[in-house]
Amino acid sequence: MPDVVISGTGLYTPSESISNDELVEAFNNWVDQENDLNREAIAAGEVEPLAKSSSEFIEKASGIVSRYVVNRDGVLDPQRMIPRIPDRSNDQMSIQCEMAIHAARGALAQAQVDATEVDMVIVACSNLQRAYPAIAVEIQHYLGCDGYGYDMNVACSSATFGIKAAADAIQSGSAKRVLMVNPEICSGHLNFRDRDSHFIFGDACTAVLLEREDLVRRKDGYKVVGCHLWTQFSNNIRNNFGFLNRGDEEGVGKLDKLFIQNGRRVFKEVCPQVAKHIAGHLESLELTASDMSRLWLHQANLNMNQLVARKLLGREPTAQDAPVILNEYANTSSAGSIIAFHKHSLDLNAGDKGVICSFGAGYSIGSVVVERQQG
Ligand code: CO8
């Protein structure tokens, strides 16, 4: 079977961002308005007053300091708290396609590959803006790629599952060059009026170009040493939004049609599983954690990443061991581990190995062990 190489990565970062303080101010203004509206019922003990959010809590509980968003005004307007994303006509490029094309151009340039040489496009992300046609086919059209494309969704693990699908396609001979993109507009499905989760997500798009090893022009890319995927059903992270919602009018607009999670349970159940998953994957490749120069982990929670890295390495991880980008980006779902890889992979030497690992709803975990190639 031919080897597969990650020869390029790209990142699109929206131009607008929101700091914790700005987000908390909007949330607390809304809380004041709601409590004022319910003043009498609260005084009579019939209604519990809503509690305020705090920047200190957010940074301490998650490590998040700010997040990029496709639109900040709509999110920060206490009367709305939903991003403003105007509909586009069918003749215009969709917003997810536009983000993906920005990120894809970066990956193609790094790999010195022309879009016409790509013969497969995979869009792998948590939320797709429409049912069909597939966003991947639209990207294929606007970039001028050959072959075929499709969309897939494994929530936060979409990118690593997408890399596995791309590597399988190349190794089986279905494709030679695969563009795998992760256009995540998490602000679209986040309840900015939920104190427990309003701070968690941000928007971004990543792109990864994978090529058959004998075709690469950029010689110092990363060979895919192995991929390992795992899923187990859980309701602890869930979103019931879908095309059947209109079949029950009473459910339309209810809070379960947005992101909901039991964050504590997720933290407790997923962390040990991730460490076990990576250790098992490395063992199957006759490697150990000490052979890894870097862990590019899913970026959901700083404490979570430190716990996973500590369990794996058996010591306190340094910033070099497991780079963090969630302070600036928050959780960008499937894009997170790829942003970490994109920003923190150029300094490794030929022969150095690392693991990209994402985890999230499903539950799902995907790990990709990679090795830096000689330039
Ligand atoms: N401000 C101040 N205080 C707060 C706030 C707030 N905003 N929120 C909660 N508190 C209080 C609580 O009321 C509680 O108070 P008390 O102790 O008096 O009861 C206290 O703080 C502690 O609350 P928690 O136990 O909830 O806090 P945690 O320490 O557990 O931290 C986290 C909460 C940060 C959510 C943490 O549990 C966490 O990060 N868990 C893991 C989450 C995770 O990784 N999820 C993965 C989801 S992503 C994914 O799979 C993709 C989904 C698809 C994306 C779609 C886009 C929207």
GROMACS .gro file of C-alpha atoms in nm, residues 4 25 36 43 107 109 120 135 169 211 213 248 263 270 283 314 325 333 341 346 360 362:
model
   22
    4VAL     CA    1   0.016   0.895   0.259
   25GLU     CA    2  -2.113   4.190   2.971
   36ASP     CA    3  -3.614   4.291   3.601
   43ALA     CA    4  -3.969   3.872   4.511
  107ALA     CA    5  -0.293   2.418   0.227
  109ALA     CA    6   0.009   2.674  -0.155
  120MET     CA    7  -1.134   1.427  -0.383
  135ILE     CA    8  -2.073   2.173   0.063
  169ALA     CA    9  -0.911   0.655  -0.026
  211GLU     CA   10  -0.120   1.311  -0.107
  213GLU     CA   11   0.378   0.982  -0.108
  248ASP     CA   12  -4.353   1.831   1.563
  263GLY     CA   13  -1.981   1.917   3.075
  270VAL     CA   14  -1.376   1.128   2.801
  283GLU     CA   15   0.127   0.030   2.132
  314GLY     CA   16   0.357   1.044   3.314
  325ILE     CA   17  -0.464   2.751   2.095
  333SER     CA   18  -1.487   2.173   1.731
  341PHE     CA   19  -0.101   2.121   1.423
  346LEU     CA   20   0.700   2.347   1.145
  360GLY     CA   21  -1.612   1.490   2.149
  362GLY     CA   22  -2.071   1.060   1.999
   0.00000   0.00000   0.00000
